[in-house]
XYZ file of C-alpha atoms in Angstrom:
656
model
C 133.312 129.892 102.858
C 130.023 129.970 101.814
C 128.684 126.899 99.569
C 126.504 128.457 96.973
C 123.694 127.037 93.904
C 125.414 127.406 90.418
C 121.866 128.641 89.066
C 121.241 131.291 91.866
C 125.183 132.350 91.055
C 124.336 133.110 87.818
C 121.231 135.508 88.327
C 122.910 139.369 88.214
C 121.303 140.721 91.158
C 123.498 137.115 93.133
C 127.160 138.391 90.856
C 127.701 141.738 93.061
C 128.415 139.345 96.370
C 129.631 136.057 94.889
C 132.651 138.850 94.197
C 132.538 139.970 97.865
C 132.187 137.008 99.494
C 134.597 133.724 99.318
C 131.601 131.980 97.677
C 131.704 128.574 95.511
C 129.267 127.734 93.421
C 128.042 123.961 93.170
C 126.520 122.042 90.237
C 125.324 118.976 90.254
C 127.033 118.086 86.867
C 130.428 118.687 88.488
C 130.194 116.370 90.936
C 134.276 116.828 92.255
C 133.377 120.331 93.433
C 132.242 117.764 96.644
C 136.142 116.948 96.926
C 137.038 120.543 96.843
C 134.829 121.738 99.529
C 136.393 118.681 101.981
C 140.375 119.771 101.232
C 139.031 123.212 101.993
C 137.766 122.772 105.520
C 140.279 120.270 106.125
C 142.356 123.129 105.449
C 140.237 125.343 108.762
C 138.557 127.172 106.321
C 134.443 126.913 108.068
C 131.447 126.371 105.371
C 127.964 127.425 104.918
C 125.829 126.107 103.489
C 122.243 124.364 102.787
C 122.380 120.481 103.055
C 119.348 120.629 100.778
C 121.038 121.957 98.057
C 118.534 124.944 97.370
C 116.327 127.475 98.764
C 113.173 125.293 100.452
C 110.298 125.616 97.885
C 108.339 123.695 100.520
C 108.156 125.744 102.715
C 109.164 122.240 104.686
C 112.359 120.336 105.601
C 112.870 119.132 101.273
C 116.057 116.328 100.724
C 119.238 116.378 102.426
C 122.171 116.398 99.716
C 124.324 112.594 101.139
C 127.282 115.114 99.305
C 126.947 117.245 102.454
C 126.738 114.504 104.772
C 129.374 113.063 103.473
C 132.145 116.532 103.866
C 131.076 116.238 107.684
C 131.853 112.703 107.713
C 135.337 113.242 105.620
C 136.255 115.933 107.861
C 135.533 115.113 111.555
C 134.517 118.346 111.446
C 131.386 119.421 113.845
C 127.657 120.425 112.702
C 126.514 123.945 113.607
C 122.503 123.458 112.442
C 121.209 126.745 111.860
C 117.614 127.537 110.870
C 115.637 130.617 109.758
C 112.356 131.562 109.976
C 110.189 134.484 109.431
C 112.100 135.005 105.686
C 110.016 132.541 103.633
C 106.560 134.762 103.753
C 108.557 138.115 102.760
C 107.386 139.694 99.242
C 110.402 138.223 98.088
C 109.783 134.572 98.911
C 110.585 131.853 97.096
C 106.695 130.628 98.219
C 103.380 131.937 96.092
C 100.898 133.738 97.490
C 98.655 130.343 98.211
C 102.073 128.610 100.122
C 102.487 130.971 102.543
C 100.751 134.519 104.133
C 103.010 137.475 103.082
C 103.063 140.526 105.332
C 105.326 143.274 104.932
C 107.999 142.602 107.998
C 107.643 139.478 108.969
C 109.209 137.920 112.464
C 112.231 137.311 111.708
C 114.348 134.632 114.114
C 117.594 132.976 113.612
C 117.827 129.230 115.991
C 121.664 128.284 116.512
C 121.925 125.230 118.419
C 125.065 123.817 119.698
C 127.555 121.866 117.939
C 127.126 118.127 116.204
C 129.435 115.327 115.121
C 127.850 113.374 112.395
C 128.029 108.767 113.854
C 128.627 107.047 111.063
C 128.846 103.455 111.241
C 133.129 102.633 111.106
C 132.434 99.438 108.740
C 130.621 100.851 106.044
C 132.474 101.975 102.446
C 131.455 103.423 99.496
C 128.226 104.090 98.397
C 126.787 102.830 101.708
C 128.801 105.594 103.876
C 127.213 107.578 101.349
C 123.530 107.568 102.271
C 124.553 106.698 105.686
C 126.241 109.586 106.064
C 123.350 112.221 104.536
C 120.590 109.739 106.389
C 123.148 110.964 110.019
C 123.289 115.088 108.760
C 119.279 115.268 107.696
C 118.239 113.595 111.134
C 119.913 116.689 112.508
C 118.279 118.515 110.099
C 115.028 116.903 111.156
C 115.992 117.126 115.142
C 117.005 120.721 114.240
C 112.946 121.605 112.685
C 111.719 119.685 116.069
C 114.243 121.768 119.016
C 113.265 124.629 116.621
C 109.170 124.377 116.911
C 107.681 126.268 120.179
C 105.431 123.641 122.088
C 105.825 124.991 125.520
C 102.415 126.415 125.123
C 98.844 125.140 125.678
C 96.901 123.511 122.312
C 94.312 126.891 122.120
C 97.475 129.366 122.421
C 98.711 127.161 119.540
C 95.635 127.581 117.373
C 95.489 131.098 118.000
C 98.783 132.011 116.671
C 97.728 129.916 113.713
C 95.082 132.079 112.770
C 97.110 135.363 113.003
C 99.621 133.984 111.282
C 98.024 132.262 108.020
C 94.626 133.986 108.882
C 91.816 134.588 110.489
C 89.332 133.542 107.020
C 90.898 131.086 106.317
C 89.792 127.846 106.224
C 90.228 125.309 108.837
C 87.231 123.422 109.296
C 84.549 121.826 106.717
C 82.425 118.792 107.295
C 79.906 117.535 104.769
C 76.652 119.413 107.448
C 77.610 121.439 108.529
C 80.420 122.833 105.478
C 83.015 125.293 105.831
C 84.932 126.768 108.958
C 87.157 129.401 108.928
C 90.025 130.294 112.261
C 87.485 133.122 112.653
C 84.368 131.391 113.609
C 85.648 128.842 114.739
C 88.011 129.942 118.027
C 84.696 132.851 118.532
C 82.614 129.659 118.889
C 84.783 127.888 121.348
C 85.106 131.449 123.092
C 80.823 131.493 122.843
C 80.435 126.920 123.913
C 83.510 127.308 126.623
C 81.118 130.011 128.657
C 78.638 127.695 129.241
C 81.345 125.362 131.120
C 82.462 125.995 134.471
C 79.755 124.398 136.036
C 80.350 121.294 134.664
C 84.032 120.329 135.556
C 86.148 122.287 139.069
C 89.002 124.137 136.822
C 91.050 121.203 135.247
C 88.635 118.949 136.021
C 88.024 116.459 133.081
C 84.401 117.096 130.711
C 83.331 114.139 128.487
C 82.376 114.499 125.026
C 80.793 111.959 123.222
C 80.840 113.316 119.408
C 81.397 111.958 115.707
C 83.430 113.681 113.483
C 82.576 117.126 112.965
C 83.376 120.943 113.276
C 81.255 120.918 115.958
C 83.195 118.122 117.461
C 86.629 120.518 117.050
C 84.973 123.339 118.301
C 84.047 121.576 121.728
C 87.465 120.695 122.713
C 88.570 123.757 122.284
C 86.044 125.723 123.879
C 86.331 123.035 126.997
C 90.375 123.524 126.891
C 89.467 127.597 126.397
C 87.393 126.957 129.324
C 90.519 125.457 131.736
C 88.920 121.584 131.521
C 90.274 118.405 129.865
C 88.167 117.251 127.461
C 88.128 113.176 127.847
C 87.282 111.909 124.432
C 84.945 108.888 125.288
C 84.898 106.816 122.733
C 81.143 105.734 121.928
C 81.620 101.779 120.858
C 83.326 100.086 123.239
C 80.012 99.675 125.014
C 78.262 101.141 128.324
C 80.879 99.504 130.642
C 84.033 100.467 129.025
C 82.385 103.679 128.898
C 81.934 103.850 132.199
C 84.902 103.181 133.753
C 86.778 105.698 131.569
C 84.472 108.194 133.607
C 85.159 106.751 136.287
C 88.525 106.635 136.242
C 88.855 109.924 134.658
C 85.829 111.411 138.096
C 84.760 112.355 134.231
C 80.710 113.637 135.807
C 79.671 114.307 132.864
C 79.490 114.328 129.024
C 78.356 116.826 126.361
C 77.270 114.662 122.997
C 74.721 115.570 120.042
C 71.000 115.007 120.332
C 71.063 114.357 116.402
C 73.948 112.460 116.856
C 72.772 109.915 119.786
C 70.303 109.458 117.157
C 71.098 108.735 114.427
C 74.603 106.358 115.996
C 71.400 104.716 117.279
C 72.986 105.234 120.457
C 70.099 105.939 123.054
C 70.794 102.297 125.020
C 74.221 103.959 126.093
C 72.256 106.789 126.535
C 70.604 105.747 128.975
C 73.156 103.065 131.320
C 75.502 105.911 131.080
C 72.330 108.416 132.265
C 72.489 107.036 136.243
C 76.473 107.407 136.327
C 77.036 110.876 134.570
C 74.950 113.736 133.091
C 73.950 113.984 129.899
C 74.116 117.145 128.637
C 73.217 118.054 125.032
C 74.955 120.650 122.946
C 71.813 122.156 121.701
C 70.505 123.147 125.003
C 73.436 124.488 125.749
C 73.143 126.827 121.764
C 69.744 127.909 122.985
C 70.830 129.563 125.709
C 73.090 130.952 123.312
C 71.813 134.664 122.825
C 72.568 137.953 120.077
C 75.153 139.187 122.391
C 76.962 136.186 123.513
C 77.998 135.716 120.572
C 79.386 139.097 119.617
C 81.415 138.460 123.212
C 82.736 135.432 121.819
C 83.471 137.714 118.166
C 85.003 140.405 120.224
C 87.793 137.847 122.457
C 88.179 134.702 120.498
C 92.070 135.428 120.301
C 91.917 134.542 123.902
C 91.542 131.699 126.409
C 88.658 131.866 129.349
C 90.857 130.231 131.576
C 95.364 130.482 130.651
C 96.684 127.139 130.631
C 100.486 126.482 130.485
C 101.796 123.781 128.124
C 102.582 121.425 130.980
C 98.488 121.444 131.679
C 96.896 118.406 131.358
C 94.956 118.994 127.212
C 93.014 116.115 126.993
C 92.441 112.433 128.235
C 92.261 110.008 125.768
C 91.770 106.135 126.794
C 93.872 102.830 125.789
C 91.888 101.000 122.994
C 90.468 98.055 125.314
C 91.768 95.290 123.260
C 93.619 93.537 126.000
C 91.470 95.028 128.732
C 90.169 97.348 130.661
C 90.872 100.183 128.780
C 92.895 103.176 131.168
C 93.306 106.343 131.485
C 96.026 108.958 129.206
C 96.326 112.429 129.895
C 98.182 113.893 127.317
C 99.452 117.504 128.032
C 98.924 120.584 125.964
C 103.198 119.985 125.312
C 102.946 116.221 124.870
C 100.193 116.904 121.585
C 102.132 119.872 120.489
C 105.075 117.951 120.543
C 104.049 115.552 118.670
C 102.273 117.487 116.139
C 105.683 118.859 116.085
C 107.935 115.132 115.614
C 105.800 114.192 112.307
C 105.438 117.784 110.848
C 109.902 117.774 110.594
C 109.456 114.392 109.129
C 106.795 114.454 106.422
C 106.565 117.602 103.588
C 103.161 119.583 104.553
C 101.887 123.182 103.961
C 98.497 124.977 103.359
C 98.654 123.421 99.392
C 97.366 120.842 101.611
C 93.930 119.254 103.034
C 93.748 117.060 105.958
C 90.751 113.453 104.961
C 90.144 113.200 108.839
C 87.750 109.495 109.171
C 89.192 108.309 112.137
C 86.998 109.942 115.062
C 88.543 111.796 117.667
C 88.315 109.401 120.269
C 91.469 108.071 118.398
C 94.708 109.939 118.942
C 95.966 109.718 116.355
C 92.285 111.270 115.254
C 92.603 113.902 117.814
C 96.806 114.614 117.279
C 97.313 114.247 113.626
C 93.836 114.106 112.323
C 92.916 117.583 114.291
C 95.667 119.848 116.339
C 98.618 118.781 113.972
C 96.180 120.228 110.687
C 94.857 123.099 112.703
C 98.058 124.805 114.598
C 99.996 124.036 110.765
C 97.014 126.406 108.825
C 96.300 123.478 107.124
C 92.882 122.652 106.483
C 91.086 119.314 107.651
C 87.993 117.927 106.055
C 85.892 115.878 108.973
C 83.768 112.748 108.551
C 82.262 110.973 110.794
C 82.446 107.410 110.108
C 85.545 105.244 108.359
C 82.924 102.306 107.916
C 81.461 104.070 104.595
C 83.653 102.410 101.886
C 82.030 104.030 99.159
C 80.938 107.595 100.345
C 84.265 108.216 102.096
C 87.036 107.362 98.684
C 83.641 110.200 96.145
C 84.393 112.499 99.818
C 88.308 112.451 99.207
C 88.049 112.948 95.266
C 86.026 115.515 95.404
C 87.478 117.406 98.173
C 90.941 117.006 96.418
C 92.589 116.488 99.962
C 95.732 115.283 99.811
C 96.132 113.077 103.022
C 94.795 110.362 104.054
C 94.764 108.364 107.013
C 93.452 104.908 108.238
C 93.891 101.531 109.511
C 94.837 98.569 106.888
C 91.417 96.942 107.117
C 89.564 100.707 105.861
C 91.808 100.864 103.534
C 90.603 98.137 102.252
C 87.907 97.953 102.165
C 87.740 101.580 100.963
C 90.292 100.377 97.372
C 87.856 97.321 96.910
C 84.767 99.895 95.975
C 86.787 103.090 94.776
C 87.297 104.623 91.228
C 91.422 104.456 90.277
C 90.517 108.127 89.691
C 89.165 108.853 93.414
C 92.030 109.718 94.922
C 94.345 111.366 92.329
C 94.831 114.290 94.806
C 95.912 111.949 97.100
C 99.775 112.916 97.964
C 100.010 111.048 101.327
C 98.325 107.777 102.594
C 99.219 107.357 106.243
C 98.292 103.647 107.702
C 98.847 102.012 111.671
C 96.895 100.310 114.499
C 96.736 97.911 112.283
C 100.142 95.679 110.331
C 99.668 96.746 106.746
C 99.508 93.824 104.582
C 100.883 93.045 101.059
C 98.303 92.465 99.322
C 96.877 96.098 100.432
C 100.436 98.195 99.367
C 100.157 95.515 96.198
C 96.034 97.279 95.458
C 97.255 100.589 96.452
C 99.987 101.290 93.856
C 98.538 99.040 90.899
C 94.949 100.823 91.319
C 96.070 104.525 92.450
C 99.794 104.386 92.005
C 99.932 105.766 95.620
C 102.371 104.699 98.507
C 101.071 103.055 101.852
C 103.534 105.024 104.409
C 103.384 102.911 107.635
C 102.894 104.092 110.596
C 103.598 103.111 114.603
C 101.971 104.879 117.469
C 100.643 104.221 120.897
C 97.993 106.531 122.746
C 100.760 107.216 125.040
C 103.203 109.010 122.903
C 100.045 111.373 121.665
C 100.400 108.885 119.588
C 103.198 108.709 117.190
C 106.433 106.533 117.906
C 108.010 106.089 114.204
C 106.364 106.032 111.198
C 107.832 106.010 107.552
C 108.320 108.345 104.909
C 109.161 109.512 101.837
C 112.436 110.410 101.637
C 112.743 106.682 104.176
C 110.501 104.705 103.702
C 111.196 100.985 104.062
C 107.972 98.566 102.693
C 107.001 95.742 106.134
C 108.589 98.452 108.824
C 106.575 101.018 110.987
C 109.675 103.771 109.892
C 112.073 105.235 111.857
C 111.234 106.537 115.547
C 110.750 110.161 115.458
C 112.980 113.276 116.757
C 113.221 113.718 120.284
C 113.125 110.645 120.870
C 115.445 107.989 122.830
C 114.407 104.219 122.592
C 115.241 101.582 124.138
C 114.707 97.426 124.163
C 114.311 94.630 127.325
C 115.664 91.135 126.141
C 112.696 88.430 126.992
C 113.566 85.476 127.958
C 112.707 82.909 125.359
C 113.295 86.023 121.997
C 116.538 86.167 120.677
C 115.108 88.651 118.497
C 114.757 91.783 119.464
C 113.657 92.693 122.876
C 110.962 94.707 124.249
C 110.129 98.003 123.331
C 110.854 100.844 125.399
C 110.186 105.285 125.091
C 110.778 108.270 126.594
C 110.973 112.023 125.341
C 108.472 115.173 125.167
C 105.413 113.055 123.757
C 105.359 110.376 126.322
C 102.140 111.039 128.155
C 102.037 112.841 131.781
C 100.105 108.981 132.917
C 97.356 106.923 133.668
C 94.386 106.540 135.195
C 92.557 103.574 136.340
C 89.315 102.872 137.976
C 90.392 101.594 140.375
C 92.318 104.734 141.078
C 90.075 107.553 140.541
C 91.894 110.435 138.992
C 94.827 109.739 141.171
C 97.527 109.709 138.077
C 100.386 107.114 137.571
C 103.239 108.724 135.763
C 105.743 106.287 134.080
C 108.614 105.479 135.851
C 111.866 108.627 135.194
C 109.594 108.995 132.301
C 109.891 105.488 130.205
C 106.682 104.149 128.809
C 106.475 100.308 127.800
C 105.129 99.809 125.154
C 104.284 96.262 125.087
C 105.515 95.174 122.058
C 108.465 93.405 120.877
C 110.655 94.885 117.516
C 113.939 95.226 116.186
C 115.535 98.391 115.090
C 118.422 97.648 112.142
C 121.168 99.617 111.735
C 119.544 102.376 109.427
C 116.703 103.102 112.868
C 114.019 101.117 110.975
C 111.598 99.670 113.383
C 109.590 96.135 112.929
C 107.265 94.669 115.464
C 107.218 90.817 115.802
C 104.245 91.231 117.946
C 102.759 92.269 121.307
C 104.602 90.854 124.653
C 101.234 89.489 125.692
C 100.206 87.605 122.065
C 103.154 85.048 122.145
C 102.521 81.526 123.322
C 105.085 79.457 124.440
C 105.286 76.014 122.170
C 106.971 72.708 123.028
C 109.216 75.010 124.995
C 109.214 77.817 121.550
C 107.919 81.104 121.578
C 105.228 81.941 118.990
C 103.981 85.549 118.282
C 100.085 84.903 116.650
C 100.778 88.545 115.329
C 103.400 86.324 112.907
C 100.892 83.507 112.748
C 97.698 85.861 111.481
C 100.339 87.694 108.441
C 100.921 83.906 107.177
C 96.472 83.878 107.204
C 96.454 87.782 105.757
C 98.414 85.609 103.116
C 96.769 82.633 102.905
C 93.575 84.518 102.831
C 94.078 88.071 101.674
C 91.642 90.698 102.639
C 89.766 88.444 105.519
C 89.754 88.972 109.049
C 91.995 86.806 111.252
C 92.288 86.544 114.561
C 94.487 83.898 116.593
C 94.494 82.921 119.761
C 95.511 80.774 122.010
C 94.673 77.514 125.067
C 96.093 75.332 127.219
C 97.613 72.490 125.824
C 98.252 69.323 128.327
C 100.964 67.884 125.941
C 101.612 71.215 124.969
C 101.958 73.636 127.209
C 100.046 76.645 124.246
C 98.217 75.324 121.179
C 96.508 78.164 118.641
C 93.071 78.372 117.294
C 93.134 80.611 114.372
C 89.401 82.462 113.861
C 88.272 83.253 110.226
C 85.421 85.047 108.659
C 87.170 83.680 104.905
C 84.571 80.664 103.710
C 85.935 77.999 102.748
C 89.176 78.070 105.176
C 90.984 75.100 106.100
C 93.988 73.982 108.162
C 95.993 73.334 105.370
C 95.766 76.648 103.346
C 97.685 77.753 106.014
C 100.237 75.031 106.919
C 100.623 75.480 102.518
C 102.019 78.709 103.226
C 103.675 78.109 105.694
C 105.535 75.451 104.625
C 106.302 78.160 101.605
C 107.220 80.474 103.985
C 109.731 78.107 105.296
C 108.250 79.039 108.508
C 107.775 77.227 111.691
C 104.883 73.927 111.774
C 104.408 75.514 115.086
C 102.763 78.156 113.858
C 100.157 76.335 112.233
C 97.902 76.921 114.514
C 96.412 73.543 115.936
C 92.668 74.319 114.656
C 90.811 77.262 112.020
C 87.410 77.916 112.729
C 85.249 80.173 110.723
C 82.829 82.388 111.424
C 81.175 84.803 109.500
C 81.313 88.149 111.232
C 85.030 88.823 113.958
C 84.903 91.573 117.142
C 85.855 94.625 116.483
C 86.384 97.700 117.748
C 85.231 101.503 117.123
C 88.781 102.586 115.514
C 89.623 99.011 112.849
C 91.251 96.826 114.799
C 89.757 92.949 116.785
C 89.140 92.909 119.956
C 90.976 90.058 121.564
C 89.379 90.640 124.392
C 86.109 89.739 123.351
C 87.239 87.339 121.203
C 89.363 86.046 123.523
C 86.285 85.492 126.329
C 84.116 83.945 123.150
C 86.646 81.084 122.839
C 87.245 80.838 125.991
C 83.029 80.358 126.690
C 82.976 77.837 123.879
C 85.533 75.661 125.323
C 83.397 75.360 128.605
C 79.903 74.810 127.127
C 81.781 71.483 125.062
C-alpha cells in the first residue's frame, strides 16, 4: 500500500498511476486516515509512506509528521528507511534552479537500510506518546541521511565533488578584501600553491598555518591538504609559549603566514619569538615565484590532488584552547571532519540558497569544520571576516552580504546586539551559538530586537567539533540540544554530584588522538574510541543535553560540590552583559572558597546574594568575595582565560 498526498493524487498525470496501484490519498483535514493505515498494516500489508508528508522542497530533511511515527508505534511494524538521491537534480524537480543545479541525466541512488524498531517509552500515553513516536521516527530519518552521506574520502576530494555537482563557476568564498572566489579559482589556486609545499614537511607531516579568516586562508589549507601534508592551525592569540608548545607537540617545523597579516594584526613580536624555533614562510614570497605556466598547469590539474589521501588519513591538527592548561594537538582525519559535516547536514535544513557568514577563526574547530568545510562540501557560499570583535562592522556586513547563517559565541553575539540596527539581521535564518553558555539576556534581546531564536549547540575540538545541537524542530532553551546522529553517549557517576554524570562520547567524528609536547609526534588515541569530555551533564527523556559544568570546575565547600559555572550563571543575571569568572581557592575552615571576578562596575556580594535568594539557590553558591576589575583575560575565541585568571588571583594572594 502506498500513502500519497491528497493534493498530488488529484493531479491529472498522477491519477492513472493511483488507479493502477494500491494508493491511499492522505488529507491533513481527515485525521481518521491514520487509523485506516494502522488497520491496513495490522492486516499484514506493507506500507510505503513519505513521513515528511510531501516531496522535499528544500533538498534536506523536512519535518516528520507524528502520524507516520504513530503508525509504526501502534502496529509494532519494522521501519525500513529508504533514501532516494539524484532525482531532485532532474528537469522535473520540485526544486528551483537556485536550489539545485539541474542536469538531464544525474546519477540516481536508492539506499535501503536494515529494518529498525521504533522505540517509545511504554509509560507515555496520548499526545505525549504521539509526539515521542514522531520524534523517534525523525531520529531514524536523520540517521538515514547521515549514514547515506559519503564520508570515507579526503576533504579535498569532497570539495572537488562539490565543485562538480554545483558547478565550478559557483562562488565558494568571499571576503571584504579579495572579493569573490569561485570553486574553479579556489581549486586551481590550491593546486598551484600545493606544489610549493614539499620542502616544508615530509608527506603526512604537519605544516603550520597562521592566517586570518579570509579566502586565502582556505586556499592555503586546501593547498596543504592537496600536497599530502597536514595543516596545523596555529592560534596566534595564544601567546608565544603556547604557540611554540603546540608546534613542538605536532612536530611543526614550518609555519605559513602573510606579511600583511602580521603587520595588521601586530604579530611582529610573536613572529620574532617563533623564528628561532620554526621556519616562517610568507605567502607573498611563494606567490612571487609562481609564473603563468604554473597557473595554467594548476588550472588544468585542479580536479586532482597532488598526493592522493584517504578518509582515514590525518586532515588537520587543531589545538585545545588552553583555557585549563597547556594546549594539546587534536588530530582529525578527513573522515572525522566530513562525518561532523554530514551530522550537521542531517539535522539542519540548509542548501544552495543559503550563505554562511563566518567570523570564527579557523584555528577554532567550529570555524574550520562548520564555518568552512561544511559549506564548501555542500555548495553553500561562505563570507569570511577576520575578526569577531568588530561589533559595529560585522552586523553591517551581514546585512550587505545577505547572509542567512551566522555563528558566534555569547560574548560576540551580545556585542553585535548592542550596536546592530534592528534590520541588520533581516536575512538570517539560523543563528547558532556555542563555546560558552548563552545568557538569557542575550536570547531575549535577539528575540525582541531582531525576531531571531538563538540555537545553542555544544562541541569540543576532539569531536570535530559539534557534539549536540538545538534545531528549529527540536529546540529547548537552557539545553545544548540533542546528541548528533551516529554518536553514542554514556554518563559516568561523579562522587558528590547527585544529578547527571561525566559525559563520554564515541562516534565517527571522534578525533584520531592527542599530540602532546612531552611526546612530540606520538599519537595518543582515545581508549576504545571513547572520548572523555570532562563535562558534567544531564540527558533528559527526549535526549536534550544540559551542561552542569566542567568536572574540573566544581568546588567542594563544607562537604558539598558546587558548580562554578552555575555561580557564573547567577552572576550573569545579577549583572547582565558583564563578563564574570569564578575561581576556587583553598580555605582552612570550609575546604574551598569562591572568588568572583567581574568587570561590572559597582558590583557587590549583596547583588549576587539577592539573585541567589530569589532563585532559591544554595547559600554555598554565593561567593565569599566579589572583585571588580577593568578587564578580564580572554582567549582568541572569546572564552574566559581561566588559567590566567586563576594564576592572577593566586599571585595576588601570595603577594598579600
